[in-house]
Amino acid sequence: DTGVSQDPRHKITKRGQNVTFRCDPISEHNRLYWYRQTLGQGPEFLTYFQNEAQLEKSRLLSDRFSAERPKGSFSTLEIQRTEQGDSAMYLCASSPRTGSYTEAFFGQGTRLTVV
Amino acid sequence: GDSVTQMEGPVTLSEEAFLTINCTYTATGYPSLFWYVQYPGEGLQLLLKATKADDKGSNKGFEATYRKETTSFHLEKGSVQVSDSAVYFCALSDGDSGTYKYIFGTGTRLKVLA
């Protein structure tokens, strides 16, 4: 098992364009989380899935953001009509269904720069 | 709501010095507590965790004890190395809501000089 994988690692896009990121969790992990980390700050929760169901979305997740996890495997996070304020590191994490899901494993992140 | 407060950095130490990074939390339930480390351009790596009061998490010479009475989870290491230079994040995960999402502090940058 190679851990949580995110693609791409870096993305530069022009303001107004749409972007999509992908996250492949560790196999058999039921839960998948998306976080956003801006420069000099800690990661902030965006949304999470249990299997294919999206169970919670943060108020940070505006209408321009949408996330999916078809078939409960990989997940995608799409940002439409990107703005400069969307520039951040987007982190994905997954948790196994053991005990109380207390430990999350993070990917290396996708760094988005909107110019 | 729940929150985590960390000491501000950067923290600059000489090699073999003693490290303490303070972390306190506010939570309505009984959270699990974590320390994660982030190297430049990378994601987060779990350093250690504690799931209940008085638990001590330890890994690679780092330790932290879950203190419910002071709502703290301070990170310590007896002798730091240059390779420990990174950003350290304290976090909590509260399962009461069923989400188990993490709430992070703002991070503390550690720089260790040879």
Coordinates of N, CA and C in Angstrom, one line a residue:
Chain A
D1 N 0.8 -1.2 0.0 CA 0.0 0.0 0.0 C 0.9 1.2 0.0
T2 N 0.6 2.1 -0.9 CA 1.5 3.3 -1.1 C 1.0 4.5 -0.4
G3 N -0.1 4.4 0.4 CA -0.6 5.6 1.1 C -1.6 6.4 0.3
V4 N -2.0 7.5 0.8 CA -2.9 8.4 0.1 C -2.2 9.1 -1.1
S5 N -2.8 9.1 -2.2 CA -2.2 9.6 -3.4 C -3.0 10.8 -3.9
Q6 N -2.4 11.9 -4.2 CA -3.1 13.0 -4.8 C -2.5 13.5 -6.1
D7 N -3.4 13.9 -7.0 CA -2.9 14.3 -8.3 C -3.7 15.5 -8.9
P8 N -3.1 16.5 -9.4 CA -1.7 16.7 -9.6 C -1.1 17.2 -8.3
R9 N 0.2 17.3 -8.2 CA 0.9 17.8 -7.0 C 0.9 19.4 -7.1
H10 N 0.9 19.9 -8.3 CA 0.9 21.3 -8.4 C 0.0 21.7 -9.6
K11 N -0.7 22.8 -9.5 CA -1.6 23.3 -10.5 C -1.6 24.8 -10.6
I12 N -1.2 25.3 -11.7 CA -1.3 26.8 -11.9 C -2.4 27.0 -12.9
T13 N -3.4 27.9 -12.6 CA -4.5 28.1 -13.5 C -4.8 29.6 -13.5
K14 N -5.4 30.0 -14.5 CA -5.9 31.4 -14.7 C -7.2 31.6 -14.0
R15 N -7.4 32.8 -13.4 CA -8.6 33.1 -12.7 C -9.8 32.9 -13.7
G16 N -10.8 32.3 -13.1 CA -12.0 32.0 -14.0 C -12.1 30.6 -14.6
Q17 N -10.9 29.9 -14.6 CA -10.9 28.6 -15.1 C -11.4 27.6 -14.1
N18 N -11.8 26.4 -14.5 CA -12.2 25.3 -13.6 C -11.0 24.4 -13.4
V19 N -10.9 23.8 -12.2 CA -9.8 22.8 -12.0 C -10.4 21.7 -11.2
T20 N -9.8 20.5 -11.4 CA -10.3 19.3 -10.7 C -9.1 18.6 -10.1
F21 N -9.2 18.2 -8.9 CA -8.1 17.4 -8.2 C -8.6 16.0 -7.9
R22 N -7.7 15.1 -7.8 CA -8.1 13.7 -7.6 C -7.3 13.2 -6.3
C23 N -8.0 12.4 -5.5 CA -7.4 11.8 -4.4 C -7.8 10.3 -4.4
D24 N -6.7 9.5 -4.2 CA -6.9 8.0 -4.1 C -6.5 7.6 -2.7
P25 N -7.5 7.2 -1.9 CA -7.2 6.9 -0.5 C -6.6 5.6 -0.4
I26 N -6.2 5.2 0.9 CA -5.6 3.9 1.1 C -6.8 2.9 1.0
S27 N -6.5 1.8 0.4 CA -7.5 0.8 0.1 C -8.2 0.4 1.4
E28 N -9.5 0.2 1.3 CA -10.3 -0.3 2.4 C -10.6 0.8 3.4
H29 N -10.1 2.0 3.2 CA -10.5 3.1 4.1 C -11.8 3.6 3.7
N30 N -12.7 3.7 4.7 CA -14.1 4.1 4.5 C -14.3 5.6 4.4
R31 N -13.5 6.3 5.2 CA -13.7 7.7 5.2 C -12.6 8.4 4.4
L32 N -13.1 9.5 3.8 CA -12.2 10.4 3.0 C -12.5 11.8 3.3
Y33 N -11.5 12.6 3.6 CA -11.6 14.0 4.0 C -10.9 14.9 3.0
W34 N -11.4 16.1 2.8 CA -10.7 17.1 2.1 C -10.5 18.3 3.1
Y35 N -9.3 18.9 3.0 CA -8.9 20.0 3.8 C -8.2 21.0 2.9
R36 N -8.3 22.3 3.3 CA -7.6 23.4 2.6 C -6.6 24.0 3.6
Q37 N -5.4 24.3 3.1 CA -4.4 24.9 3.9 C -3.8 26.1 3.2
T38 N -4.0 27.3 3.8 CA -3.4 28.5 3.2 C -2.1 28.7 3.9
L39 N -1.3 29.6 3.3 CA 0.1 29.8 3.7 C 0.1 30.3 5.2
G40 N 0.9 29.6 5.9 CA 1.1 30.0 7.3 C 0.0 29.6 8.3
Q41 N -0.9 28.8 7.8 CA -2.1 28.4 8.6 C -2.2 26.8 8.7
G42 N -2.9 26.4 9.6 CA -3.2 24.9 9.7 C -4.3 24.6 8.7
P43 N -4.4 23.3 8.4 CA -5.4 22.8 7.5 C -6.8 23.1 8.0
E44 N -7.8 23.4 7.2 CA -9.2 23.6 7.6 C -10.1 22.6 6.9
F45 N -11.0 22.0 7.6 CA -11.9 21.0 7.1 C -12.8 21.6 6.0
L46 N -12.9 20.8 4.9 CA -13.8 21.2 3.8 C -15.1 20.3 3.8
T47 N -14.8 19.0 3.7 CA -15.9 18.0 3.5 C -15.4 16.6 3.8
Y48 N -16.3 15.7 4.0 CA -15.9 14.3 4.1 C -17.0 13.3 3.6
F49 N -16.5 12.2 3.2 CA -17.3 11.1 2.7 C -17.1 9.8 3.6
Q50 N -18.2 9.1 3.8 CA -18.2 7.8 4.3 C -18.6 6.9 3.1
N51 N -17.7 6.1 2.6 CA -18.0 5.4 1.4 C -18.3 6.4 0.3
E52 N -19.5 6.3 -0.4 CA -19.8 7.2 -1.5 C -20.6 8.4 -1.0
A53 N -21.1 8.4 0.2 CA -22.0 9.4 0.7 C -21.2 10.6 1.3
Q54 N -21.5 11.8 0.8 CA -20.9 13.0 1.4 C -21.8 13.4 2.6
L55 N -21.2 13.4 3.8 CA -21.9 13.5 5.0 C -21.9 14.9 5.6
E56 N -20.8 15.6 5.3 CA -20.7 17.0 5.9 C -19.9 17.9 5.0
K57 N -20.4 19.1 4.9 CA -19.7 20.1 4.1 C -19.5 21.4 5.0
S58 N -18.3 21.9 5.0 CA -18.0 23.1 5.7 C -18.6 24.3 5.0
R59 N -18.8 25.4 5.8 CA -19.2 26.6 5.2 C -18.1 27.2 4.3
L60 N -16.9 26.7 4.4 CA -15.8 27.2 3.5 C -16.1 26.7 2.1
L61 N -16.9 25.7 2.0 CA -17.1 25.1 0.7 C -18.2 25.8 0.0
S62 N -17.8 26.8 -0.8 CA -18.8 27.7 -1.5 C -19.5 26.9 -2.6
D63 N -20.4 27.5 -3.3 CA -21.1 26.9 -4.4 C -20.2 26.5 -5.6
R64 N -19.1 27.2 -5.6 CA -18.2 26.9 -6.7 C -17.4 25.6 -6.5
F65 N -17.5 25.0 -5.3 CA -16.7 23.8 -5.0 C -17.7 22.6 -5.0
S66 N -17.2 21.5 -5.6 CA -18.0 20.3 -5.5 C -17.1 19.1 -5.4
A67 N -17.5 18.2 -4.6 CA -16.7 17.0 -4.4 C -17.5 15.7 -4.6
E68 N -16.9 14.7 -5.1 CA -17.6 13.4 -5.4 C -16.7 12.3 -4.9
R69 N -17.3 11.2 -4.7 CA -16.6 9.9 -4.4 C -17.4 8.8 -5.0
P70 N -17.4 8.6 -6.3 CA -18.2 7.6 -6.9 C -17.7 6.2 -6.5
K71 N -18.6 5.3 -6.2 CA -18.3 4.0 -5.8 C -17.4 3.9 -4.5
G72 N -17.3 4.9 -3.8 CA -16.6 4.9 -2.5 C -15.1 4.6 -2.6
S73 N -14.5 4.9 -3.8 CA -13.1 4.7 -3.9 C -12.4 6.0 -4.0
F74 N -11.9 6.5 -5.2 CA -11.2 7.7 -5.3 C -12.2 8.9 -5.2
S75 N -11.7 10.1 -4.9 CA -12.6 11.3 -4.8 C -12.0 12.4 -5.7
T76 N -12.9 13.2 -6.2 CA -12.5 14.4 -6.9 C -13.0 15.6 -6.3
L77 N -12.2 16.7 -6.3 CA -12.7 18.0 -5.8 C -12.6 19.0 -7.0
E78 N -13.7 19.6 -7.4 CA -13.7 20.5 -8.5 C -13.9 21.9 -8.0
I79 N -13.2 22.9 -8.5 CA -13.4 24.3 -8.2 C -13.8 24.9 -9.6
Q80 N -14.9 25.5 -9.6 CA -15.4 26.3 -10.8 C -15.1 27.7 -10.7
R81 N -14.8 28.4 -11.8 CA -14.6 29.8 -11.9 C -13.6 30.2 -10.7
T82 N -12.4 29.7 -10.8 CA -11.4 29.9 -9.7 C -11.1 31.4 -9.5
E83 N -10.9 31.7 -8.2 CA -10.5 33.1 -7.8 C -9.2 33.0 -7.1
Q84 N -8.5 34.2 -7.0 CA -7.2 34.2 -6.4 C -7.2 33.7 -5.0
G85 N -8.3 33.9 -4.3 CA -8.4 33.5 -2.9 C -8.5 31.9 -2.8
D86 N -8.6 31.2 -3.9 CA -8.7 29.8 -3.9 C -7.2 29.2 -3.8
S87 N -6.2 30.0 -4.0 CA -4.9 29.6 -4.0 C -4.6 29.0 -2.6
A88 N -4.2 27.8 -2.6 CA -3.9 27.1 -1.3 C -3.4 25.7 -1.6
M89 N -3.1 25.0 -0.5 CA -2.8 23.5 -0.6 C -4.0 22.8 -0.3
Y90 N -4.4 21.9 -1.1 CA -5.6 21.0 -0.9 C -5.2 19.7 -0.5
L91 N -5.5 19.3 0.7 CA -5.1 18.0 1.3 C -6.2 17.0 1.4
C92 N -5.9 15.8 1.1 CA -6.9 14.7 1.2 C -6.4 13.8 2.3
A93 N -7.3 13.2 3.1 CA -6.9 12.2 4.1 C -8.0 11.1 4.1
S94 N -7.5 9.9 4.5 CA -8.5 8.8 4.7 C -8.3 8.2 6.0
S95 N -9.4 7.5 6.5 CA -9.3 6.9 7.8 C -9.9 5.4 7.6
P96 N -9.3 4.5 8.4 CA -9.8 3.1 8.3 C -10.9 3.0 9.3
R97 N -11.7 1.9 9.0 CA -12.9 1.7 9.9 C -12.4 0.8 11.0
T98 N -11.6 1.3 11.9 CA -11.2 0.6 13.1 C -11.5 1.5 14.3
G99 N -12.1 0.9 15.3 CA -12.4 1.7 16.5 C -13.2 2.9 16.1
S100 N -12.7 4.0 16.4 CA -13.5 5.3 16.2 C -12.8 6.2 15.2
Y101 N -12.3 5.7 14.2 CA -11.7 6.5 13.1 C -10.7 7.5 13.6
T102 N -10.0 7.2 14.6 CA -9.2 8.3 15.3 C -8.0 8.7 14.5
E103 N -7.5 7.9 13.6 CA -6.3 8.3 12.9 C -6.5 8.5 11.4
A104 N -6.1 9.7 10.9 CA -6.2 10.0 9.5 C -4.9 10.0 8.9
F105 N -4.8 9.5 7.6 CA -3.6 9.4 6.9 C -3.7 10.5 5.7
F106 N -2.7 11.4 5.6 CA -2.8 12.4 4.7 C -2.0 12.2 3.4
G107 N -2.5 12.7 2.3 CA -1.7 12.7 1.1 C -0.7 13.9 1.1
Q108 N 0.0 14.0 0.0 CA 1.0 15.1 -0.1 C 0.4 16.4 -0.5
G109 N -0.8 16.4 -0.9 CA -1.5 17.6 -1.2 C -1.3 18.0 -2.7
T110 N -2.3 18.9 -3.1 CA -2.2 19.5 -4.4 C -2.1 21.0 -4.1
R111 N -1.0 21.6 -4.6 CA -0.9 23.1 -4.4 C -1.5 23.8 -5.6
L112 N -2.5 24.6 -5.4 CA -3.1 25.4 -6.4 C -2.7 26.8 -6.4
T113 N -2.3 27.3 -7.5 CA -2.0 28.8 -7.6 C -2.9 29.4 -8.7
V114 N -3.7 30.3 -8.3 CA -4.6 31.0 -9.3 C -4.0 32.4 -9.7
V115 N -3.7 32.6 -10.9 CA -3.0 33.8 -11.4 C -4.0 34.7 -12.2
Chain B
G1 N -17.2 26.8 19.4 CA -16.8 25.5 18.9 C -15.4 25.1 19.3
D2 N -15.1 23.9 18.9 CA -13.7 23.3 19.3 C -12.6 24.2 18.7
S3 N -11.5 24.2 19.4 CA -10.4 25.0 18.8 C -9.1 24.5 19.4
V4 N -8.0 24.8 18.7 CA -6.6 24.4 19.2 C -5.7 25.7 19.1
T5 N -5.0 25.9 20.1 CA -4.1 27.1 20.2 C -2.6 26.6 20.4
Q6 N -1.8 27.0 19.5 CA -0.4 26.6 19.6 C 0.5 27.8 19.8
M7 N 1.7 27.6 20.4 CA 2.6 28.7 20.5 C 3.1 29.2 19.2
E8 N 3.3 30.4 19.0 CA 3.7 31.0 17.7 C 5.2 30.7 17.5
G9 N 5.5 30.5 16.3 CA 7.0 30.4 16.0 C 7.5 31.6 15.3
P10 N 8.6 31.5 14.7 CA 9.4 30.3 14.6 C 10.2 30.1 15.9
V11 N 10.5 28.8 16.2 CA 11.3 28.4 17.3 C 12.7 28.0 16.7
T12 N 13.7 28.6 17.1 CA 15.1 28.3 16.6 C 15.9 27.8 17.8
L13 N 16.4 26.6 17.6 CA 17.2 25.9 18.6 C 18.5 25.4 18.0
S14 N 19.5 25.2 18.9 CA 20.7 24.6 18.5 C 20.6 23.1 18.6
E15 N 21.3 22.4 17.8 CA 21.2 20.9 17.8 C 21.5 20.4 19.3
E16 N 20.7 19.4 19.7 CA 20.8 18.8 21.0 C 20.1 19.6 22.1
A17 N 19.5 20.7 21.8 CA 18.7 21.4 22.8 C 17.4 20.7 23.0
F18 N 16.8 21.1 24.2 CA 15.5 20.6 24.6 C 14.4 21.4 23.9
L19 N 13.4 20.7 23.4 CA 12.3 21.3 22.7 C 11.0 21.2 23.5
T20 N 10.2 22.3 23.6 CA 8.9 22.3 24.0 C 8.0 23.1 23.1
I21 N 6.9 22.6 22.6 CA 6.0 23.4 21.8 C 4.6 23.2 22.5
N22 N 4.1 24.4 23.0 CA 2.9 24.3 23.7 C 1.6 24.2 22.9
C23 N 0.7 23.5 23.4 CA -0.6 23.3 22.7 C -1.7 23.2 23.7
T24 N -2.7 24.0 23.6 CA -3.9 23.9 24.4 C -5.1 23.8 23.5
Y25 N -6.2 23.2 24.1 CA -7.4 23.0 23.2 C -8.6 23.3 24.0
T26 N -9.7 23.5 23.2 CA -11.0 23.7 23.8 C -11.9 22.8 23.0
A27 N -12.7 21.9 23.8 CA -13.5 21.0 23.2 C -14.7 20.7 24.1
T28 N -15.9 20.5 23.5 CA -17.0 20.2 24.4 C -17.1 18.7 24.8
G29 N -16.5 17.8 24.0 CA -16.5 16.4 24.2 C -15.2 15.9 24.7
Y30 N -14.8 14.7 24.4 CA -13.6 14.1 24.8 C -12.7 13.7 23.6
P31 N -12.0 14.7 23.1 CA -11.3 14.5 21.8 C -10.1 13.6 21.9
S32 N -9.7 13.1 20.8 CA -8.4 12.5 20.6 C -7.4 13.7 20.2
L33 N -6.2 13.6 20.6 CA -5.2 14.6 20.3 C -4.0 14.1 19.5
F34 N -3.5 15.0 18.6 CA -2.5 14.5 17.7 C -1.4 15.6 17.5
W35 N -0.2 15.2 17.2 CA 0.8 16.1 16.6 C 1.1 15.5 15.3
Y36 N 1.1 16.4 14.3 CA 1.5 16.1 12.9 C 2.7 17.0 12.6
V37 N 3.5 16.5 11.7 CA 4.7 17.2 11.2 C 4.6 17.4 9.7
Q38 N 5.0 18.6 9.2 CA 5.0 18.9 7.8 C 6.3 19.4 7.4
Y39 N 7.0 18.7 6.4 CA 8.2 19.1 5.8 C 7.9 20.0 4.6
P40 N 8.8 20.8 4.2 CA 8.5 21.8 3.1 C 8.0 21.1 1.9
G41 N 6.9 21.6 1.4 CA 6.3 21.1 0.1 C 5.6 19.8 0.3
E42 N 5.4 19.3 1.5 CA 4.9 18.0 1.7 C 3.5 18.0 2.4
G43 N 2.9 16.9 2.5 CA 1.7 16.8 3.3 C 2.0 16.6 4.8
L44 N 1.0 16.1 5.5 CA 1.2 15.9 6.9 C 1.5 14.5 7.3
Q45 N 2.4 14.3 8.2 CA 2.8 13.0 8.7 C 2.4 12.9 10.2
L46 N 1.7 11.9 10.6 CA 1.4 11.7 12.0 C 2.7 11.5 12.8
L47 N 2.9 12.3 13.9 CA 4.0 12.1 14.7 C 3.6 11.3 15.9
L48 N 2.5 11.6 16.6 CA 2.1 10.9 17.7 C 0.6 11.2 18.1
K49 N 0.0 10.4 18.9 CA -1.4 10.7 19.2 C -1.7 10.2 20.6
A50 N -2.8 10.7 21.2 CA -3.3 10.2 22.5 C -4.8 10.2 22.4
T51 N -5.4 9.2 22.9 CA -6.9 9.1 22.7 C -7.7 9.4 24.0
K52 N -7.0 9.4 25.2 CA -7.7 9.7 26.4 C -6.8 10.3 27.4
A53 N -7.4 10.9 28.4 CA -6.7 11.6 29.4 C -5.6 10.8 30.0
D54 N -4.4 11.4 30.3 CA -3.2 10.9 30.9 C -2.5 9.9 29.9
D55 N -3.0 9.7 28.7 CA -2.2 8.9 27.8 C -1.0 9.7 27.4
K56 N 0.1 9.0 27.1 CA 1.3 9.6 26.6 C 1.6 9.1 25.2
G57 N 1.6 9.9 24.2 CA 2.0 9.5 22.9 C 3.5 9.7 22.7
S58 N 4.2 8.8 22.0 CA 5.6 9.0 21.8 C 6.0 8.4 20.5
N59 N 7.0 9.0 19.9 CA 7.5 8.5 18.6 C 8.8 9.3 18.2
K60 N 9.8 8.6 17.8 CA 11.1 9.2 17.3 C 11.7 10.2 18.4
G61 N 11.5 9.9 19.6 CA 12.1 10.8 20.7 C 11.1 11.9 21.1
F62 N 10.0 12.1 20.4 CA 9.0 13.1 20.7 C 8.0 12.5 21.7
E63 N 7.5 13.3 22.6 CA 6.5 12.9 23.6 C 5.5 14.0 23.8
A64 N 4.3 13.6 24.1 CA 3.2 14.5 24.5 C 2.2 13.8 25.4
T65 N 1.8 14.4 26.5 CA 0.9 13.8 27.4 C -0.5 14.6 27.4
Y66 N -1.5 13.8 27.3 CA -2.9 14.4 27.2 C -3.3 14.8 28.7
R67 N -3.4 16.1 28.9 CA -3.7 16.6 30.2 C -5.1 17.2 30.2
K68 N -6.0 16.5 30.7 CA -7.4 17.0 30.7 C -7.6 18.2 31.6
E69 N -6.9 18.1 32.8 CA -7.1 19.2 33.7 C -6.7 20.6 33.3
T70 N -5.6 20.5 32.4 CA -5.1 21.8 31.9 C -5.4 22.0 30.4
T71 N -6.2 21.0 29.8 CA -6.5 21.0 28.4 C -5.3 21.3 27.5
S72 N -4.3 20.5 27.8 CA -3.0 20.7 27.1 C -2.5 19.4 26.5
F73 N -1.6 19.6 25.5 CA -0.9 18.4 24.9 C 0.4 18.9 24.3
H74 N 1.3 19.3 25.2 CA 2.5 19.9 24.8 C 3.5 18.9 24.2
L75 N 4.2 19.3 23.2 CA 5.1 18.4 22.5 C 6.5 18.7 23.1
E76 N 7.3 17.6 23.4 CA 8.6 17.7 23.9 C 9.6 16.8 23.2
K77 N 10.8 17.2 23.2 CA 11.9 16.3 22.7 C 13.2 16.7 23.5
G78 N 13.9 15.7 24.0 CA 15.0 16.0 24.8 C 16.2 16.5 24.1
S79 N 16.4 16.1 22.8 CA 17.6 16.5 22.1 C 17.2 16.6 20.6
V80 N 17.1 17.8 20.1 CA 16.6 17.9 18.7 C 17.8 17.8 17.8
Q81 N 17.5 17.4 16.5 CA 18.5 17.3 15.5 C 18.1 18.2 14.3
V82 N 19.0 18.5 13.5 CA 18.8 19.4 12.3 C 17.6 18.8 11.5
S83 N 17.6 17.5 11.4 CA 16.5 16.9 10.6 C 15.1 17.0 11.2
D84 N 15.0 17.6 12.4 CA 13.7 17.8 13.0 C 13.1 19.2 12.5
S85 N 13.9 19.9 11.8 CA 13.4 21.2 11.3 C 12.2 21.0 10.4
A86 N 11.0 21.6 10.7 CA 9.8 21.4 10.0 C 8.7 22.2 10.7
V87 N 7.5 22.1 10.2 CA 6.4 22.8 10.9 C 5.5 21.7 11.6
Y88 N 5.2 22.0 12.9 CA 4.5 21.0 13.7 C 3.1 21.5 14.0
F89 N 2.1 20.7 13.8 CA 0.7 21.0 14.0 C 0.1 20.2 15.1
C90 N -0.5 20.8 16.0 CA -1.3 20.2 17.1 C -2.8 20.1 16.5
A91 N -3.4 19.0 16.8 CA -4.8 18.8 16.3 C -5.7 18.0 17.2
L92 N -6.9 18.2 17.1 CA -7.9 17.4 17.9 C -8.9 16.8 16.9
S93 N -9.5 15.7 17.3 CA -10.5 15.0 16.6 C -11.6 14.6 17.6
D94 N -12.8 15.2 17.4 CA -13.8 15.0 18.4 C -14.9 14.1 17.7
G95 N -15.1 12.9 18.3 CA -16.0 12.0 17.7 C -17.4 12.1 18.1
D96 N -17.7 13.1 19.0 CA -19.1 13.2 19.4 C -20.1 13.5 18.3
S97 N -19.6 14.2 17.3 CA -20.6 14.5 16.2 C -20.6 13.4 15.2
G98 N -19.7 12.5 15.3 CA -19.6 11.4 14.3 C -18.7 11.7 13.1
T99 N -18.2 12.9 13.0 CA -17.5 13.3 11.9 C -16.0 12.9 12.0
Y100 N -15.5 13.0 13.2 CA -14.0 12.8 13.4 C -13.1 13.7 12.6
K101 N -13.7 14.8 12.2 CA -12.8 15.7 11.4 C -11.8 16.3 12.4
Y102 N -10.7 16.8 11.8 CA -9.6 17.3 12.6 C -9.8 18.9 12.7
I103 N -9.4 19.4 13.8 CA -9.3 20.8 14.0 C -7.8 21.1 14.3
F104 N -7.1 21.9 13.5 CA -5.7 22.1 13.7 C -5.4 23.4 14.3
G105 N -4.2 23.5 14.9 CA -3.7 24.8 15.3 C -3.0 25.4 14.1
T106 N -2.4 26.6 14.3 CA -1.9 27.3 13.1 C -0.5 26.8 12.8
G107 N 0.1 25.9 13.6 CA 1.4 25.4 13.3 C 2.5 26.2 14.0
T108 N 3.6 25.5 14.3 CA 4.8 26.1 14.9 C 6.0 25.6 14.0
R109 N 6.7 26.6 13.5 CA 7.9 26.3 12.7 C 9.1 26.1 13.6
L110 N 9.8 25.0 13.4 CA 11.0 24.7 14.2 C 12.2 24.7 13.3
K111 N 13.2 25.5 13.7 CA 14.5 25.5 12.9 C 15.6 25.1 13.9
V112 N 16.3 24.0 13.5 CA 17.4 23.5 14.3 C 18.7 23.8 13.6
L113 N 19.6 24.5 14.3 CA 20.9 24.9 13.7 C 22.0 23.9 14.2
A114 N 22.8 23.6 13.2 CA 23.9 22.7 13.5 C 25.0 23.4 14.4

